[in-house]
PDB file of C-alpha atoms in Angstrom:
ATOM      1  CA  UNK A1124     -10.344 -16.298  40.349  1.00  0.00           C
ATOM      2  CA  UNK A1125     -13.377 -14.157  39.549  1.00  0.00           C
ATOM      3  CA  UNK A1126     -13.997 -10.870  41.327  1.00  0.00           C
ATOM      4  CA  UNK A1127     -17.087 -12.389  42.935  1.00  0.00           C
ATOM      5  CA  UNK A1128     -15.025 -15.245  44.375  1.00  0.00           C
ATOM      6  CA  UNK A1129     -12.343 -12.793  45.553  1.00  0.00           C
ATOM      7  CA  UNK A1130     -14.999 -10.807  47.421  1.00  0.00           C
ATOM      8  CA  UNK A1131     -16.352 -13.944  49.069  1.00  0.00           C
ATOM      9  CA  UNK A1132     -12.876 -15.187  50.035  1.00  0.00           C
ATOM     10  CA  UNK A1133     -11.874 -11.802  51.467  1.00  0.00           C
ATOM     11  CA  UNK A1134     -15.049 -11.741  53.556  1.00  0.00           C
ATOM     12  CA  UNK A1135     -14.533 -15.308  54.794  1.00  0.00           C
ATOM     13  CA  UNK A1136     -10.879 -14.843  55.783  1.00  0.00           C
ATOM     14  CA  UNK A1137     -11.609 -11.471  57.397  1.00  0.00           C
ATOM     15  CA  UNK A1138     -14.334 -12.998  59.561  1.00  0.00           C
ATOM     16  CA  UNK A1139     -12.018 -15.843  60.559  1.00  0.00           C
ATOM     17  CA  UNK A1140      -9.368 -13.364  61.697  1.00  0.00           C
ATOM     18  CA  UNK A1141     -11.931 -11.301  63.592  1.00  0.00           C
ATOM     19  CA  UNK A1142     -13.554 -14.300  65.249  1.00  0.00           C
ATOM     20  CA  UNK A1143     -10.183 -15.469  66.565  1.00  0.00           C
ATOM     21  CA  UNK A1144      -9.163 -12.095  67.951  1.00  0.00           C
ATOM     22  CA  UNK A1145      -6.591 -11.049  65.354  1.00  0.00           C
ATOM     23  CA  UNK A1146      -8.592  -7.883  64.773  1.00  0.00           C
ATOM     24  CA  UNK A1147     -11.007  -6.033  67.049  1.00  0.00           C
ATOM     25  CA  UNK A1148     -13.648  -3.374  66.460  1.00  0.00           C
ATOM     26  CA  UNK A1149     -13.054  -1.645  63.139  1.00  0.00           C
ATOM     27  CA  UNK A1150      -9.289  -2.194  63.134  1.00  0.00           C
ATOM     28  CA  UNK A1151      -7.274  -3.765  60.346  1.00  0.00           C
ATOM     29  CA  UNK A1152      -7.728  -3.895  56.593  1.00  0.00           C
ATOM     30  CA  UNK A1153      -7.257  -6.440  53.824  1.00  0.00           C
ATOM     31  CA  UNK A1154      -6.849  -6.081  50.083  1.00  0.00           C
ATOM     32  CA  UNK A1155      -6.861  -8.497  47.143  1.00  0.00           C
ATOM     33  CA  UNK A1156      -5.713  -7.894  43.591  1.00  0.00           C
ATOM     34  CA  UNK A1157      -8.228  -8.612  40.836  1.00  0.00           C
ATOM     35  CA  UNK A1158      -7.817  -8.542  37.082  1.00  0.00           C
ATOM     36  CA  UNK A1159      -8.758  -4.899  36.611  1.00  0.00           C
ATOM     37  CA  UNK A1160      -7.739  -3.392  39.937  1.00  0.00           C
ATOM     38  CA  UNK A1161      -7.873  -3.909  43.662  1.00  0.00           C
ATOM     39  CA  UNK A1162     -10.457  -4.839  46.294  1.00  0.00           C
ATOM     40  CA  UNK A1163      -9.993  -3.480  49.820  1.00  0.00           C
ATOM     41  CA  UNK A1164     -12.038  -3.420  52.991  1.00  0.00           C
ATOM     42  CA  UNK A1165     -13.897  -0.127  53.496  1.00  0.00           C
ATOM     43  CA  UNK A1166     -12.738   2.479  55.984  1.00  0.00           C
ATOM     44  CA  UNK A1167     -14.055   1.997  59.524  1.00  0.00           C
ATOM     45  CA  UNK A1168     -15.471  -1.414  58.632  1.00  0.00           C
ATOM     46  CA  UNK A1169     -15.313  -4.421  60.948  1.00  0.00           C
ATOM     47  CA  UNK A1170     -13.542  -7.468  59.543  1.00  0.00           C
ATOM     48  CA  UNK A1171     -16.130  -9.678  61.209  1.00  0.00           C
ATOM     49  CA  UNK A1172     -19.150  -8.151  59.494  1.00  0.00           C
ATOM     50  CA  UNK A1173     -18.204  -7.362  55.900  1.00  0.00           C
ATOM     51  CA  UNK A1174     -20.722  -7.300  53.065  1.00  0.00           C
ATOM     52  CA  UNK A1175     -18.985  -8.682  49.947  1.00  0.00           C
ATOM     53  CA  UNK A1176     -20.930  -6.312  47.691  1.00  0.00           C
ATOM     54  CA  UNK A1177     -19.802  -3.237  49.652  1.00  0.00           C
ATOM     55  CA  UNK A1178     -16.065  -4.002  49.619  1.00  0.00           C
ATOM     56  CA  UNK A1179     -14.328  -1.056  47.969  1.00  0.00           C
ATOM     57  CA  UNK A1180     -12.875  -1.396  44.478  1.00  0.00           C
ATOM     58  CA  UNK A1181     -10.095   0.654  42.931  1.00  0.00           C
ATOM     59  CA  UNK A1182      -9.053   0.538  39.288  1.00  0.00           C
ATOM     60  CA  UNK A1183      -5.471   0.066  38.156  1.00  0.00           C
ATOM     61  CA  UNK A1184      -4.871   3.820  38.414  1.00  0.00           C
ATOM     62  CA  UNK A1185      -5.952   3.798  42.068  1.00  0.00           C
ATOM     63  CA  UNK A1186      -9.315   5.486  41.466  1.00  0.00           C
ATOM     64  CA  UNK A1187     -12.251   4.453  43.634  1.00  0.00           C
ATOM     65  CA  UNK A1188     -14.746   2.904  41.211  1.00  0.00           C
ATOM     66  CA  UNK A1189     -17.109   0.873  43.384  1.00  0.00           C
ATOM     67  CA  UNK A1190     -18.267  -0.134  46.842  1.00  0.00           C
ATOM     68  CA  UNK A1191     -17.877   1.870  50.031  1.00  0.00           C
ATOM     69  CA  UNK A1192     -15.047   4.334  50.657  1.00  0.00           C
ATOM     70  CA  UNK A1193     -11.734   2.413  50.817  1.00  0.00           C
ATOM     71  CA  UNK A1194      -9.591   2.074  53.909  1.00  0.00           C
ATOM     72  CA  UNK A1195      -7.646   5.200  54.814  1.00  0.00           C
ATOM     73  CA  UNK A1196      -4.532   3.007  54.837  1.00  0.00           C
ATOM     74  CA  UNK A1197      -4.799   2.212  51.135  1.00  0.00           C
ATOM     75  CA  UNK A1198      -1.352   3.805  50.697  1.00  0.00           C
ATOM     76  CA  UNK A1199       0.460   0.943  52.424  1.00  0.00           C
ATOM     77  CA  UNK A1200      -1.393  -1.624  50.317  1.00  0.00           C
ATOM     78  CA  UNK A1201      -0.639   0.122  47.030  1.00  0.00           C
ATOM     79  CA  UNK A1202       3.021   0.426  48.002  1.00  0.00           C
ATOM     80  CA  UNK A1203       3.341  -3.347  48.390  1.00  0.00           C
ATOM     81  CA  UNK A1204       1.628  -4.034  45.051  1.00  0.00           C
ATOM     82  CA  UNK A1205       3.804  -1.491  43.271  1.00  0.00           C
ATOM     83  CA  UNK A1206       7.141  -2.648  44.706  1.00  0.00           C
ATOM     84  CA  UNK A1207       6.704  -6.417  45.050  1.00  0.00           C
ATOM     85  CA  UNK A1208       5.780  -7.969  41.675  1.00  0.00           C
ATOM     86  CA  UNK A1209       3.447 -10.917  42.065  1.00  0.00           C
ATOM     87  CA  UNK A1210       1.731  -9.565  45.178  1.00  0.00           C
ATOM     88  CA  UNK A1211      -1.877 -10.734  45.210  1.00  0.00           C
ATOM     89  CA  UNK A1212      -3.007  -9.723  48.698  1.00  0.00           C
ATOM     90  CA  UNK A1213      -2.027  -7.565  51.665  1.00  0.00           C
ATOM     91  CA  UNK A1214      -3.178  -8.073  55.255  1.00  0.00           C
ATOM     92  CA  UNK A1215      -2.808  -5.334  57.867  1.00  0.00           C
ATOM     93  CA  UNK A1216      -3.859  -6.197  61.421  1.00  0.00           C
ATOM     94  CA  UNK A1217      -3.700  -4.677  64.890  1.00  0.00           C
ATOM     95  CA  UNK A1218      -3.077  -8.109  66.421  1.00  0.00           C
ATOM     96  CA  UNK A1219      -2.108  -7.937  70.078  1.00  0.00           C
ATOM     97  CA  UNK A1220       1.354  -9.461  70.306  1.00  0.00           C
ATOM     98  CA  UNK A1221       2.743  -8.103  67.047  1.00  0.00           C
ATOM     99  CA  UNK A1222       1.521  -4.662  68.054  1.00  0.00           C
ATOM    100  CA  UNK A1223       3.103  -5.133  71.481  1.00  0.00           C
ATOM    101  CA  UNK A1224       6.468  -5.919  69.861  1.00  0.00           C
ATOM    102  CA  UNK A1225       6.068  -2.796  67.705  1.00  0.00           C
ATOM    103  CA  UNK A1226       5.810  -0.749  70.934  1.00  0.00           C
ATOM    104  CA  UNK A1227       8.901  -2.163  72.680  1.00  0.00           C
ATOM    105  CA  UNK A1228      11.810   0.265  72.828  1.00  0.00           C
ATOM    106  CA  UNK A1229      14.407  -2.480  72.299  1.00  0.00           C
ATOM    107  CA  UNK A1230      12.852  -4.076  69.197  1.00  0.00           C
ATOM    108  CA  UNK A1231      15.492  -4.390  66.478  1.00  0.00           C
ATOM    109  CA  UNK A1232      14.229  -2.214  63.594  1.00  0.00           C
ATOM    110  CA  UNK A1233      16.113  -4.338  61.064  1.00  0.00           C
ATOM    111  CA  UNK A1234      14.879  -7.694  62.356  1.00  0.00           C
ATOM    112  CA  UNK A1235      11.835  -7.074  64.517  1.00  0.00           C
ATOM    113  CA  UNK A1236      10.690 -10.715  64.709  1.00  0.00           C
ATOM    114  CA  UNK A1237      13.674 -12.992  65.404  1.00  0.00           C
ATOM    115  CA  UNK A1238      13.964 -16.470  63.835  1.00  0.00           C
ATOM    116  CA  UNK A1239      12.616 -18.464  66.757  1.00  0.00           C
ATOM    117  CA  UNK A1240      10.963 -21.118  64.588  1.00  0.00           C
ATOM    118  CA  UNK A1241      11.452 -22.380  61.049  1.00  0.00           C
ATOM    119  CA  UNK A1242       7.928 -21.341  60.132  1.00  0.00           C
ATOM    120  CA  UNK A1243       8.414 -17.644  60.727  1.00  0.00           C
ATOM    121  CA  UNK A1244      11.429 -17.841  58.402  1.00  0.00           C
ATOM    122  CA  UNK A1245       9.537 -19.849  55.789  1.00  0.00           C
ATOM    123  CA  UNK A1246       6.254 -17.930  55.836  1.00  0.00           C
ATOM    124  CA  UNK A1247       7.145 -14.400  56.898  1.00  0.00           C
ATOM    125  CA  UNK A1248      10.811 -13.626  56.343  1.00  0.00           C
ATOM    126  CA  UNK A1249      12.737 -10.753  57.887  1.00  0.00           C
ATOM    127  CA  UNK A1250      10.424  -8.141  59.378  1.00  0.00           C
ATOM    128  CA  UNK A1251      11.333  -4.455  59.259  1.00  0.00           C
ATOM    129  CA  UNK A1252      10.086  -2.080  61.971  1.00  0.00           C
ATOM    130  CA  UNK A1253       9.007   1.206  60.396  1.00  0.00           C
ATOM    131  CA  UNK A1254       8.818   4.505  62.322  1.00  0.00           C
ATOM    132  CA  UNK A1255       5.500   5.730  63.649  1.00  0.00           C
ATOM    133  CA  UNK A1256       3.235   7.883  61.515  1.00  0.00           C
ATOM    134  CA  UNK A1257      -0.459   8.465  62.163  1.00  0.00           C
ATOM    135  CA  UNK A1258      -2.941   5.996  60.606  1.00  0.00           C
ATOM    136  CA  UNK A1259      -3.806   7.059  57.077  1.00  0.00           C
ATOM    137  CA  UNK A1260      -0.688   9.196  56.627  1.00  0.00           C
ATOM    138  CA  UNK A1261       0.599   8.776  53.040  1.00  0.00           C
ATOM    139  CA  UNK A1262       4.131   8.577  54.462  1.00  0.00           C
ATOM    140  CA  UNK A1263       3.255   5.035  55.477  1.00  0.00           C
ATOM    141  CA  UNK A1264       3.210   4.072  51.815  1.00  0.00           C
ATOM    142  CA  UNK A1265       6.366   6.053  51.135  1.00  0.00           C
ATOM    143  CA  UNK A1266       8.271   4.129  53.815  1.00  0.00           C
ATOM    144  CA  UNK A1267       7.211   0.817  52.292  1.00  0.00           C
ATOM    145  CA  UNK A1268       8.184   2.025  48.825  1.00  0.00           C
ATOM    146  CA  UNK A1269      11.606   2.968  50.192  1.00  0.00           C
ATOM    147  CA  UNK A1270      12.143  -0.725  51.008  1.00  0.00           C
ATOM    148  CA  UNK A1271      12.058  -1.394  47.249  1.00  0.00           C
ATOM    149  CA  UNK A1272      10.297  -4.718  47.681  1.00  0.00           C
ATOM    150  CA  UNK A1273      12.908  -6.170  50.009  1.00  0.00           C
ATOM    151  CA  UNK A1274      10.425  -7.156  52.748  1.00  0.00           C
ATOM    152  CA  UNK A1275       7.131  -9.014  52.533  1.00  0.00           C
ATOM    153  CA  UNK A1276       6.254  -8.066  56.108  1.00  0.00           C
ATOM    154  CA  UNK A1277       6.676  -4.957  58.231  1.00  0.00           C
ATOM    155  CA  UNK A1278       5.749  -3.788  61.694  1.00  0.00           C
ATOM    156  CA  UNK A1279       4.384  -0.260  61.882  1.00  0.00           C
ATOM    157  CA  UNK A1280       5.657   1.216  65.150  1.00  0.00           C
ATOM    158  CA  UNK A1281       2.961   1.476  67.830  1.00  0.00           C
ATOM    159  CA  UNK A1282       0.426   0.303  65.266  1.00  0.00           C
ATOM    160  CA  UNK A1283       0.666  -3.270  63.981  1.00  0.00           C
ATOM    161  CA  UNK A1284       1.826  -5.656  61.244  1.00  0.00           C
ATOM    162  CA  UNK A1285       1.322  -5.594  57.482  1.00  0.00           C
ATOM    163  CA  UNK A1286       2.061  -8.624  55.306  1.00  0.00           C
ATOM    164  CA  UNK A1287       2.067  -9.085  51.520  1.00  0.00           C
ATOM    165  CA  UNK A1288       1.925 -12.397  49.662  1.00  0.00           C
ATOM    166  CA  UNK A1289       1.077 -13.946  46.331  1.00  0.00           C
ATOM    167  CA  UNK A1290      -2.509 -14.745  47.313  1.00  0.00           C
ATOM    168  CA  UNK A1291      -4.947 -14.109  50.113  1.00  0.00           C
ATOM    169  CA  UNK A1292      -4.596 -17.423  51.932  1.00  0.00           C
ATOM    170  CA  UNK A1293      -0.810 -17.137  52.004  1.00  0.00           C
ATOM    171  CA  UNK A1294      -0.974 -13.549  53.272  1.00  0.00           C
ATOM    172  CA  UNK A1295      -3.413 -14.493  56.034  1.00  0.00           C
ATOM    173  CA  UNK A1296      -1.357 -17.491  57.118  1.00  0.00           C
ATOM    174  CA  UNK A1297       1.807 -15.371  57.178  1.00  0.00           C
ATOM    175  CA  UNK A1298       0.074 -12.699  59.277  1.00  0.00           C
ATOM    176  CA  UNK A1299      -1.042 -15.408  61.701  1.00  0.00           C
ATOM    177  CA  UNK A1300       2.488 -16.844  61.864  1.00  0.00           C
ATOM    178  CA  UNK A1301       3.909 -13.389  62.548  1.00  0.00           C
ATOM    179  CA  UNK A1302       1.428 -12.869  65.389  1.00  0.00           C
ATOM    180  CA  UNK A1303       2.159 -16.252  66.976  1.00  0.00           C
ATOM    181  CA  UNK A1304       5.908 -15.647  66.790  1.00  0.00           C
ATOM    182  CA  UNK A1305       5.437 -12.206  68.343  1.00  0.00           C
ATOM    183  CA  UNK A1306       3.595 -13.983  71.147  1.00  0.00           C
ATOM    184  CA  UNK A1307       6.639 -16.210  71.654  1.00  0.00           C
ATOM    185  CA  UNK A1308       8.883 -13.138  71.676  1.00  0.00           C
ATOM    186  CA  UNK A1309       6.734 -11.639  74.425  1.00  0.00           C
ATOM    187  CA  UNK A1310       6.544 -14.840  76.467  1.00  0.00           C
ATOM    188  CA  UNK A1311      10.293 -15.428  76.251  1.00  0.00           C
ATOM    189  CA  UNK A1312      11.371 -11.835  76.829  1.00  0.00           C
ATOM    190  CA  UNK A1313      14.211 -11.505  79.377  1.00  0.00           C
ATOM    191  CA  UNK A1314      14.840 -15.263  79.301  1.00  0.00           C
ATOM    192  CA  UNK A1315      17.814 -16.940  77.617  1.00  0.00           C
ATOM    193  CA  UNK A1316      16.526 -17.851  74.182  1.00  0.00           C
ATOM    194  CA  UNK A1317      17.848 -20.065  71.400  1.00  0.00           C
ATOM    195  CA  UNK A1318      17.321 -18.595  67.934  1.00  0.00           C
ATOM    196  CA  UNK A1319      17.911 -20.397  64.667  1.00  0.00           C
ATOM    197  CA  UNK A1320      21.452 -19.623  63.597  1.00  0.00           C
ATOM    198  CA  UNK A1321      22.480 -18.160  60.250  1.00  0.00           C
ATOM    199  CA  UNK A1322      23.215 -21.559  58.705  1.00  0.00           C
ATOM    200  CA  UNK A1323      19.822 -22.910  59.758  1.00  0.00           C
ATOM    201  CA  UNK A1324      18.074 -19.865  58.340  1.00  0.00           C
ATOM    202  CA  UNK A1325      19.971 -20.161  55.074  1.00  0.00           C
ATOM    203  CA  UNK A1326      19.037 -23.835  54.788  1.00  0.00           C
ATOM    204  CA  UNK A1327      15.367 -22.890  55.092  1.00  0.00           C
ATOM    205  CA  UNK A1328      15.804 -20.190  52.467  1.00  0.00           C
ATOM    206  CA  UNK A1329      17.514 -22.667  50.140  1.00  0.00           C
ATOM    207  CA  UNK A1330      14.979 -25.466  50.595  1.00  0.00           C
ATOM    208  CA  UNK A1331      11.756 -23.493  50.857  1.00  0.00           C
ATOM    209  CA  UNK A1332      12.564 -20.218  49.129  1.00  0.00           C
ATOM    210  CA  UNK A1333      11.928 -18.277  52.303  1.00  0.00           C
ATOM    211  CA  UNK A1334      12.209 -14.520  52.336  1.00  0.00           C
ATOM    212  CA  UNK A1335      14.639 -13.824  55.173  1.00  0.00           C
TER     213      UNK A1335
END
């Protein structure tokens, strides 16, 4: 994929997420790997109104070389690229239900989104809840690096989800699946709930190469 196509695809997927309420105002950020570096949405930009030509570009050393100033949360994106070989895109949203789950006191930090459906296992994997730090704090990247590539998706406490994948479409679809499963978690809270059991999860991992 050319850089021009990557810019167009990032803009198109970002607008789709914004139009459907997965991101509001200037929240959320998306990055895509290109041959000589990284494209990322600019700081304080709205995912619904991006200009492909103004998307920030960083070189392989992390230096800002083009476009508007990059997102202040660039640290979390770089951490995924550096610790998960093959990562081609990272999507960070402030989507409502995933953020709600990140605020609940009883959310399991080791498995924040339970295996309610096969698709959250197949597309997202086990989700780690990371402690709260302020937006833009470099410690956000440090916490992801400490996972050593073991998770493709995390919830940032009181903040929202971040998902890494091999390409932009896969990352977007996984972020959407995480949000919809978080919605189920919220709807089913305090009701007896049937989760997929360990054998069912392992079957999905074996057949589909899921990440849980």
